[in-house]
mmCIF file of C-alpha atoms in Angstrom:
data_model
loop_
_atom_site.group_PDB
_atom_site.id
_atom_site.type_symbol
_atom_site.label_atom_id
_atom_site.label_comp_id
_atom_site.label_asym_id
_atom_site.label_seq_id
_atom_site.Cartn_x
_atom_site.Cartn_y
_atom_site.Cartn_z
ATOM 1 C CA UNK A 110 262.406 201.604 -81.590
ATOM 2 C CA UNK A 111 262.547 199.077 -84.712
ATOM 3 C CA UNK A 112 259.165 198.635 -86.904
ATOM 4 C CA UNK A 113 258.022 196.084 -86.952
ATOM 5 C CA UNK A 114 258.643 195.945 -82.932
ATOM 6 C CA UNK A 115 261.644 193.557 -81.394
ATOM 7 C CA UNK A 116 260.693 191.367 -79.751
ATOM 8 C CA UNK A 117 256.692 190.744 -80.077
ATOM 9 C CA UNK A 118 256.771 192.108 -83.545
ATOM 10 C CA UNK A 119 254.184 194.472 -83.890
ATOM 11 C CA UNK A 120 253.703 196.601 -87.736
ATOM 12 C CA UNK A 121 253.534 200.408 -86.151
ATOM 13 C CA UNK A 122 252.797 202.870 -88.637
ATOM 14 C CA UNK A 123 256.065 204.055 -90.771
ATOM 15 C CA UNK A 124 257.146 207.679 -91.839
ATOM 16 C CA UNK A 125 255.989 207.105 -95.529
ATOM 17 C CA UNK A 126 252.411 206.117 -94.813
ATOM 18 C CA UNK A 127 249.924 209.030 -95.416
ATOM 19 C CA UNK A 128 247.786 210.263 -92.336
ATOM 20 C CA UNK A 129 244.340 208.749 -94.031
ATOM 21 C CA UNK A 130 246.072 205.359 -93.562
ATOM 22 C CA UNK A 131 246.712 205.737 -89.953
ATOM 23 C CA UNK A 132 243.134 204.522 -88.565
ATOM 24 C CA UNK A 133 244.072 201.165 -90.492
ATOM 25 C CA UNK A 134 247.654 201.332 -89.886
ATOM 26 C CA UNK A 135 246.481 201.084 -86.408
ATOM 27 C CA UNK A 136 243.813 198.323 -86.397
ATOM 28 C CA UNK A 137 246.951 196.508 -87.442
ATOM 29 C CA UNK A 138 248.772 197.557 -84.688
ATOM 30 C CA UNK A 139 246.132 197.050 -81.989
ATOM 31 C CA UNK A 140 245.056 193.830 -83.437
ATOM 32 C CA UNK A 141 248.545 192.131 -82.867
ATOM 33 C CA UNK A 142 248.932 193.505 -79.922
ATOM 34 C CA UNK A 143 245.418 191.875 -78.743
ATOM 35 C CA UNK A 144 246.617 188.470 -80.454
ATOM 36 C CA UNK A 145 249.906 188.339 -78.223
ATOM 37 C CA UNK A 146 248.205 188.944 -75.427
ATOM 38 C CA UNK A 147 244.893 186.881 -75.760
ATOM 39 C CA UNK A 148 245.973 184.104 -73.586
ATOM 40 C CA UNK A 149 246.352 186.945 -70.718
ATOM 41 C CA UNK A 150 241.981 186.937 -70.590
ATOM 42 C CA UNK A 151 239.907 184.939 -69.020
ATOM 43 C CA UNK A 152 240.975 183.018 -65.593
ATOM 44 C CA UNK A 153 238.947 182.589 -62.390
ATOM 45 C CA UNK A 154 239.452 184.317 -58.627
ATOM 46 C CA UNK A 155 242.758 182.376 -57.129
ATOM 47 C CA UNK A 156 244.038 181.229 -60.758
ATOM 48 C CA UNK A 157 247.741 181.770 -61.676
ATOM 49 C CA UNK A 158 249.289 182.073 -65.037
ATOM 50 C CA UNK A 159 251.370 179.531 -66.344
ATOM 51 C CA UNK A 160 253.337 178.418 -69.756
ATOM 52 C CA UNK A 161 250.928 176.055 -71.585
ATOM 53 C CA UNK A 162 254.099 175.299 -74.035
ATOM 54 C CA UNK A 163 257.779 176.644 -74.703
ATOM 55 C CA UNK A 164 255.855 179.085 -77.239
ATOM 56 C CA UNK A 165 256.675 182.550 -76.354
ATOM 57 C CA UNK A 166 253.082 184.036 -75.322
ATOM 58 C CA UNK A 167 251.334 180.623 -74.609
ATOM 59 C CA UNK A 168 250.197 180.877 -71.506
ATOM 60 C CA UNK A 169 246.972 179.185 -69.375
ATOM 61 C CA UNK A 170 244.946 179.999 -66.219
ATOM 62 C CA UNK A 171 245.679 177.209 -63.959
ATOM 63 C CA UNK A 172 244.620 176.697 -60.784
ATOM 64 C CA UNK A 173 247.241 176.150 -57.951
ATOM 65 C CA UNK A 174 247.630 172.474 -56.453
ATOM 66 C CA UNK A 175 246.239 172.559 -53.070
ATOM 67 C CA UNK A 176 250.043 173.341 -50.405
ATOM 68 C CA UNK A 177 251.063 171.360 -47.358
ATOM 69 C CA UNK A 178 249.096 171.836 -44.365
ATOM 70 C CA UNK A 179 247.884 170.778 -40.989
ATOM 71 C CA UNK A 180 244.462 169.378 -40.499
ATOM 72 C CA UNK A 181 243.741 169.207 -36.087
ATOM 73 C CA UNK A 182 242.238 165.404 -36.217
ATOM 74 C CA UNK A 183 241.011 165.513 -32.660
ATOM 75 C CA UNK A 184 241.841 167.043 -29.354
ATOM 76 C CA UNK A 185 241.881 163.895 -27.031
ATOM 77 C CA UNK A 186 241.535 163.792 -23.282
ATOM 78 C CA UNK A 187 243.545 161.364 -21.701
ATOM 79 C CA UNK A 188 241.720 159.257 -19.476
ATOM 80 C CA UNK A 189 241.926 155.506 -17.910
ATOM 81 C CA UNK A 190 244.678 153.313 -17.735
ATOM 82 C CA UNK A 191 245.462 153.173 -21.658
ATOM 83 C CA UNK A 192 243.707 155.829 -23.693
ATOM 84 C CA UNK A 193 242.991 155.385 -27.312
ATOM 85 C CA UNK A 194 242.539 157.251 -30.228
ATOM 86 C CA UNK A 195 240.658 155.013 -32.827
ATOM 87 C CA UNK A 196 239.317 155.868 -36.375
ATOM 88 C CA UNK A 197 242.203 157.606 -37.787
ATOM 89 C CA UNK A 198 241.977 159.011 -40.760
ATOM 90 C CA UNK A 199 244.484 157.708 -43.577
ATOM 91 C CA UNK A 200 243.999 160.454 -45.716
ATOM 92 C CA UNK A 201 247.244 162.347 -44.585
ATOM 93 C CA UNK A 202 251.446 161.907 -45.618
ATOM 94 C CA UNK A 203 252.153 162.344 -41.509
ATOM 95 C CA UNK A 204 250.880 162.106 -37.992
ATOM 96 C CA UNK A 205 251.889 164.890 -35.615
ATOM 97 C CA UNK A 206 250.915 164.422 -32.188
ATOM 98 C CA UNK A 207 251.593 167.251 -29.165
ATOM 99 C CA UNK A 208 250.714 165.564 -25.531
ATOM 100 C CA UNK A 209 250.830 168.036 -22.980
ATOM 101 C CA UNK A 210 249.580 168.453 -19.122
ATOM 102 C CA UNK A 211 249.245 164.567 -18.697
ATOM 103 C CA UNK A 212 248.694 163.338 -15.075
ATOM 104 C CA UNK A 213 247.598 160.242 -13.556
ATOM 105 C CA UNK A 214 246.310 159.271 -10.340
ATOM 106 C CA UNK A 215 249.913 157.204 -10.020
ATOM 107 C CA UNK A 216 251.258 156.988 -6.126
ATOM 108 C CA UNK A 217 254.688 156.219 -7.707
ATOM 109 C CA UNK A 218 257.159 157.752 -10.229
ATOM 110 C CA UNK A 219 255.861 155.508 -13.783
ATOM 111 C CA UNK A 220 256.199 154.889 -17.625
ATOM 112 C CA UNK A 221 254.671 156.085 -20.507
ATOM 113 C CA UNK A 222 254.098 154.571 -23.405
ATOM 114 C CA UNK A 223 252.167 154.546 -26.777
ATOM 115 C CA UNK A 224 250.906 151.344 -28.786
ATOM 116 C CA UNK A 225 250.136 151.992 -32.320
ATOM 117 C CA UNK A 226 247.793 149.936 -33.607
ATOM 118 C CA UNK A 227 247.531 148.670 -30.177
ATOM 119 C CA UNK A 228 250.456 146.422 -30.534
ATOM 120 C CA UNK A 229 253.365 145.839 -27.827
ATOM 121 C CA UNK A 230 256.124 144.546 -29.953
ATOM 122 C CA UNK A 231 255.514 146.721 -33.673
ATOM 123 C CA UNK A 232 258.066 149.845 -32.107
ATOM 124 C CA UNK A 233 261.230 150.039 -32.302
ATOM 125 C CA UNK A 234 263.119 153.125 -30.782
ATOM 126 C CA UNK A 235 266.134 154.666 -29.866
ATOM 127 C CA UNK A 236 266.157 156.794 -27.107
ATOM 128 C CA UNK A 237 268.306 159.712 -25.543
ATOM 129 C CA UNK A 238 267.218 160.335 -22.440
ATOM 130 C CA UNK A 239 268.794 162.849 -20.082
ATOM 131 C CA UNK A 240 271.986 162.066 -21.543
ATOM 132 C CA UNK A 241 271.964 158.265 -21.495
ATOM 133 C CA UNK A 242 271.049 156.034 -24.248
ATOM 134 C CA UNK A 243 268.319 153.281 -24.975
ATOM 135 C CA UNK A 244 267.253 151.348 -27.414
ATOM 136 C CA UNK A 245 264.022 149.302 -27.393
ATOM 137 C CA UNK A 246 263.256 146.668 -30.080
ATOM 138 C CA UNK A 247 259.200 146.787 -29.348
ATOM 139 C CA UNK A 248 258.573 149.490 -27.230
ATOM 140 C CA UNK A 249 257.760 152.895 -27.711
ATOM 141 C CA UNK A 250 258.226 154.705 -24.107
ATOM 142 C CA UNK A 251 257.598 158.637 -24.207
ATOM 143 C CA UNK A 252 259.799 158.382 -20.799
ATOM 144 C CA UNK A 253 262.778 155.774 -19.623
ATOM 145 C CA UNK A 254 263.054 156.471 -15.827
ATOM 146 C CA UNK A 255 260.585 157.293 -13.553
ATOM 147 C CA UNK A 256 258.376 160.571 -13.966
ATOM 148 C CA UNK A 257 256.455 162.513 -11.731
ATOM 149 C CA UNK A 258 252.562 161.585 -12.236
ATOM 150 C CA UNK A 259 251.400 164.671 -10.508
ATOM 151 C CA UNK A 260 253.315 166.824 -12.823
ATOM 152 C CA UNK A 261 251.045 168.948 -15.251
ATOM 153 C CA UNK A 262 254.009 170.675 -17.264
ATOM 154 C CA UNK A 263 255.412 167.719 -19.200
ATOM 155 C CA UNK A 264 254.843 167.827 -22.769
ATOM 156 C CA UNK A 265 256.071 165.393 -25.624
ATOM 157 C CA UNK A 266 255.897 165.836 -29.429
ATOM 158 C CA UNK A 267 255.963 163.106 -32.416
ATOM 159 C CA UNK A 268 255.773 162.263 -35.651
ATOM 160 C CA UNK A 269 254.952 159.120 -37.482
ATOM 161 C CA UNK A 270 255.714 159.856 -41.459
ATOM 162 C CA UNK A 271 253.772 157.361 -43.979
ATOM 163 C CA UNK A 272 251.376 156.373 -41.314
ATOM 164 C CA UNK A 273 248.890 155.413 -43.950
ATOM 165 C CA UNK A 274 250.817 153.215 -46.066
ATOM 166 C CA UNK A 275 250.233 149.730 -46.415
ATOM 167 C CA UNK A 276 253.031 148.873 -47.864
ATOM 168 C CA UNK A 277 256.170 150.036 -45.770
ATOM 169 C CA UNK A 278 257.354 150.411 -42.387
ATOM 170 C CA UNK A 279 256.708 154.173 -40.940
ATOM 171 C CA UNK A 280 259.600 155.874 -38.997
ATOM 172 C CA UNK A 281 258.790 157.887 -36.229
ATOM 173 C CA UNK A 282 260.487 160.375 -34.113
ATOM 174 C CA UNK A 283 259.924 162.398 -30.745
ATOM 175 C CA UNK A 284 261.032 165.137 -28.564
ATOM 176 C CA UNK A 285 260.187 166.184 -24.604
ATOM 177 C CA UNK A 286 260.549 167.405 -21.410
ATOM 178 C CA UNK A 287 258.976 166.112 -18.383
ATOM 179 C CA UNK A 288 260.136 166.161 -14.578
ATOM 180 C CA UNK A 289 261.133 162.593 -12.826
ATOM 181 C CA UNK A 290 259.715 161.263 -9.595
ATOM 182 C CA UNK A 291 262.693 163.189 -7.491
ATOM 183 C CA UNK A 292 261.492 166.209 -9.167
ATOM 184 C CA UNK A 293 264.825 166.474 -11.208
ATOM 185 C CA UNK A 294 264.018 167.727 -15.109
ATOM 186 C CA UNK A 295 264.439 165.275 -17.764
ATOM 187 C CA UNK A 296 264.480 165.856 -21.774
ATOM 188 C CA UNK A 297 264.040 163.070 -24.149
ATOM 189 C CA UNK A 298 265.186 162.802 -27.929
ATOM 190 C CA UNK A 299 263.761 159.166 -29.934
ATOM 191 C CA UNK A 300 263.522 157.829 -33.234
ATOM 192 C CA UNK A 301 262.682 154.498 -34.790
ATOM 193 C CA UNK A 302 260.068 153.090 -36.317
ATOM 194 C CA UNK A 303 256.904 151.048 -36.321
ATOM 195 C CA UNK A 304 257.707 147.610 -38.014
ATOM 196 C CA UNK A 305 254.053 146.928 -40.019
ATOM 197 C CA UNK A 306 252.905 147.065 -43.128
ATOM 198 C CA UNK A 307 249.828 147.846 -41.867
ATOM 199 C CA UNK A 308 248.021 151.808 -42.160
ATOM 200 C CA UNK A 309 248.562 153.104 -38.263
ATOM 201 C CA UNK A 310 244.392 153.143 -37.384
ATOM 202 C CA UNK A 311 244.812 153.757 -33.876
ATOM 203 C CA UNK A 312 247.506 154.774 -31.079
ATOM 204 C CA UNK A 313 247.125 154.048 -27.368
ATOM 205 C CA UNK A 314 248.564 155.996 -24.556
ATOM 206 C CA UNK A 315 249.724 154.242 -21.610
ATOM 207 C CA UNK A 316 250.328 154.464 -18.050
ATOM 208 C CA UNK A 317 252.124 151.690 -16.449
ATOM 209 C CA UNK A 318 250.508 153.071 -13.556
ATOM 210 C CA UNK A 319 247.827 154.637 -12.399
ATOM 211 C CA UNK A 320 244.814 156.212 -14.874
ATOM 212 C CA UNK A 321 245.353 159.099 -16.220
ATOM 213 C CA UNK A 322 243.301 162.232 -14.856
ATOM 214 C CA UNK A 323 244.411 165.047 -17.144
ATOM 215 C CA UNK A 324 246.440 165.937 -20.459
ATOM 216 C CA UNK A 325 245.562 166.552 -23.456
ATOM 217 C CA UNK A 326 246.919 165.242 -27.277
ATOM 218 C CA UNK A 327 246.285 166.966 -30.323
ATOM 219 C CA UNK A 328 246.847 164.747 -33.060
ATOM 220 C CA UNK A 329 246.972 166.524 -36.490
ATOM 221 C CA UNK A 330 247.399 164.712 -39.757
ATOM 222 C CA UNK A 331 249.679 166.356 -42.243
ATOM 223 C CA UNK A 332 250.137 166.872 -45.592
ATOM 224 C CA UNK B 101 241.106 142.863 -8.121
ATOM 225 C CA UNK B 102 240.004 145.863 -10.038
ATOM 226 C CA UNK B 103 241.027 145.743 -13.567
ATOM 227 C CA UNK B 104 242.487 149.379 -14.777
ATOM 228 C CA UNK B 105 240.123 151.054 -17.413
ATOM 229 C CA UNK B 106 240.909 151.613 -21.334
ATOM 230 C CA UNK B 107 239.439 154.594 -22.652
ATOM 231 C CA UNK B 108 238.543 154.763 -26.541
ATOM 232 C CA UNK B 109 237.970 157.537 -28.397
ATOM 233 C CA UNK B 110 236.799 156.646 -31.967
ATOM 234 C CA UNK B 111 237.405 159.952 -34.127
ATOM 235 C CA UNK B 112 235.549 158.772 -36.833
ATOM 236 C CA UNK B 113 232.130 158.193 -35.244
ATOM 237 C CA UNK B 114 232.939 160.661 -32.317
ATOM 238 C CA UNK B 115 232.021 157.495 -29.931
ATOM 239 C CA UNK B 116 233.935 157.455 -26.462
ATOM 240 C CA UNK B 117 233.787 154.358 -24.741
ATOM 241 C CA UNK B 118 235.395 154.045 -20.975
ATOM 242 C CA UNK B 119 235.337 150.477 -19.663
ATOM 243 C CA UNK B 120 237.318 148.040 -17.955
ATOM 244 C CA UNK B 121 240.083 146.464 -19.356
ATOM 245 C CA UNK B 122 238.991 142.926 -20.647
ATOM 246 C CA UNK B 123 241.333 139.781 -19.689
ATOM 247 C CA UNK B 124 243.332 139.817 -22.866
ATOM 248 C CA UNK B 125 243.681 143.970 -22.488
ATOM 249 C CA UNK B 126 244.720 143.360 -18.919
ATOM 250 C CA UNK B 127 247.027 140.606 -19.744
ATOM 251 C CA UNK B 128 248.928 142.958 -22.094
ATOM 252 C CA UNK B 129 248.613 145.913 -19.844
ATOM 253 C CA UNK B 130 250.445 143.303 -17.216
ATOM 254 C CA UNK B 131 253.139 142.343 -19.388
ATOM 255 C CA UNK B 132 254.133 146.266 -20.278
ATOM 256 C CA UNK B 133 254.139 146.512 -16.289
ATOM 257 C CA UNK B 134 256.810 143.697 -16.033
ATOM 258 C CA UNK B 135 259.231 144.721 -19.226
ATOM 259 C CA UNK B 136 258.813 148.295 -17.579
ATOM 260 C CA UNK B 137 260.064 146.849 -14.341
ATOM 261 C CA UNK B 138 262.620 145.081 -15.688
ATOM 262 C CA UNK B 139 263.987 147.700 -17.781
ATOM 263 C CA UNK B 140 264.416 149.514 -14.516
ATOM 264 C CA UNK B 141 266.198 146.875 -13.422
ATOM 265 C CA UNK B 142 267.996 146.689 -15.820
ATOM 266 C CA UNK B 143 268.965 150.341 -15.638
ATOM 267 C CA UNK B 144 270.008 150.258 -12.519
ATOM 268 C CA UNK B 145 272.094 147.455 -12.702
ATOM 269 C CA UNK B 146 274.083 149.236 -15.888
ATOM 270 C CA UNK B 147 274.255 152.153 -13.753
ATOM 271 C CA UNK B 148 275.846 150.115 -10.616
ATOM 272 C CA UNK B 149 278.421 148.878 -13.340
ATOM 273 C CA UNK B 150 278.927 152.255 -14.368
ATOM 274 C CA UNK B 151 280.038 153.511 -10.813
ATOM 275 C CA UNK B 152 282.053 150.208 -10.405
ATOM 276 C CA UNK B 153 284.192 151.393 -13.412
ATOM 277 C CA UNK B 154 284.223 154.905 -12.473
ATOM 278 C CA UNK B 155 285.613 154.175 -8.529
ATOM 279 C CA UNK B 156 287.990 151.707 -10.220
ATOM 280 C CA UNK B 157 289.142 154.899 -12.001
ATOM 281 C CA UNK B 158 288.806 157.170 -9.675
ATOM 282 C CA UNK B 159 286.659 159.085 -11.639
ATOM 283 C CA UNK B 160 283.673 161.593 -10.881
ATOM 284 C CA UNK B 161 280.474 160.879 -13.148
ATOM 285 C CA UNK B 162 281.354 164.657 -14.620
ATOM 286 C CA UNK B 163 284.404 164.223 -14.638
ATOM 287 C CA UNK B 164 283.829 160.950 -16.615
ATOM 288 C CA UNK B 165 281.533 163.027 -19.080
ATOM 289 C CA UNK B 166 284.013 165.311 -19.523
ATOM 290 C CA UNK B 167 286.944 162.629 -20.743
ATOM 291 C CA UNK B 168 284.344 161.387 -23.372
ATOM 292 C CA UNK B 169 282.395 164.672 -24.099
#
């Protein structure tokens, strides 16, 4: 080992020095050590060490940024004709929304469809629906042909990114399964956007027929 | 004739209202029911077009899948 020591530098006692001068030979020692590692004390429960500058040794207690997450918003029932969620939060980067279990009191296979903002003409989507394509300049239809209202195993998920911003368009996009009127199973794969520069406040579901009697949607906002 | 019902659920009070839809509401609701229909419509007349092309072929709708999978 060199004296002093590579790399921090430390004086250790050397071969020459008499015994009586090792206490203070020592203090030195232990008092260079403590300097190169002062910045190591102190810090709080949850705190991580980081550089405070390119100096070797410099280091702070810093506190983490707060990570992504998902924050449930509301558990919504689905109920009437068009149900809406109002009241939504801006405080999020995303919407993610999971409908699942939604029937209505229908007689006849129907459409789906959700109104952000409670507009009929802000959407825009492309859909691929059990292998054929649409694409819809104002409408945002969770289903193309014809599903089965009585059907309680259908489930859809989306996502509307920079809901909040009041500035840009938001794009959207959406995934789901669902079974059709003649009880064949259908799969649907969108994307698009909503054309507004407003924040997205609100988003109705809607039955083109029917009410709705059960299904649920969790709406989450995300960060 | 009985007006279909709007549900709202305001998250940030908590307040649920369920009511009737109001004139303007049911206009709207109306409209959707008529671009729905004729997107159906529409549908099916795209998919009459479709089988027109495949009999002038002599095609099967798999078989038709398969050419331009």
């Amino acid at each position: 080992m060199s004296n002093p020591t590579t790399p921090f530098g430390w004086q250790m006692p050397t071969n020459t020095d008499l015994v009586t001068d090792l206490p203070a030979d020592f203090e030195v020692f232990g008092q260079a050590v403590a300097t190169s590692l002062a910045d190591l004390n102190g810090g709080t429960t949850g705190q991580t060490l980081t550089k405070a500058t390119n100096t070797d040794m410099d280091f702070t207690w810093a506190t983490p940024a707060a990570g992504g997450g998902m924050t449930l918003l509301t558990t919504h029932s689905l109920s009437g004709s068009t149900s809406t969620i109002s009241g939504i939060s801006g405080s999020y980067k995303s919407l993610f929304g999971i409908i699942s279990g939604g029937t209505t009191t229908a007689t006849v296979g129907t459409n789906w469809k959700i109104n952000p903002n409670g507009s009929t003409t802000i959407t825009s989507v492309a859909t691929t629906e059990a292998g054929a394509s649409y694409d819809y300049t104002s409408t945002w239809y969770l289903n193309i042909s014809n599903i089965k209202p009585t059907e309680g195993n259908n489930a859809w998920s989306f996502t509307i990114d920079n809901y909040a911003s009041t500035t840009s368009h938001k794009p959207l996009k959406m995934s789901g399964q669902f079974k059709y009127y003649d009880n064949t199973l259908g799969s649907t794969n969108a994307g698009g956007g909503i054309r507004t520069t407003s924040a997205i406040t609100s988003l109705d579901f809607v039955t083109l027929s029917g009410s709705f009697n059960g299904g649920t949607v969790l709406l989450y906002g995300v960060n | 004739m009985t007006k279909p019902t709007i549900q709202i659920h305001n998250i940030e009070t908590g307040e649920i209202i369920e009511r009737e839809m109001n004139t303007q509401e049911f206009a709207e609701y109306k409209k959707s029911v008529e671009l729905a229909d004729d997107m159906h419509a529409e549908a099916a007349e795209k998919a009459a077009q479709r089988q027109l092309i495949l009999d002038k072929l002599g095609l099967t709708a798999d078989e038709a899948k398969l050419l331009l999978s």
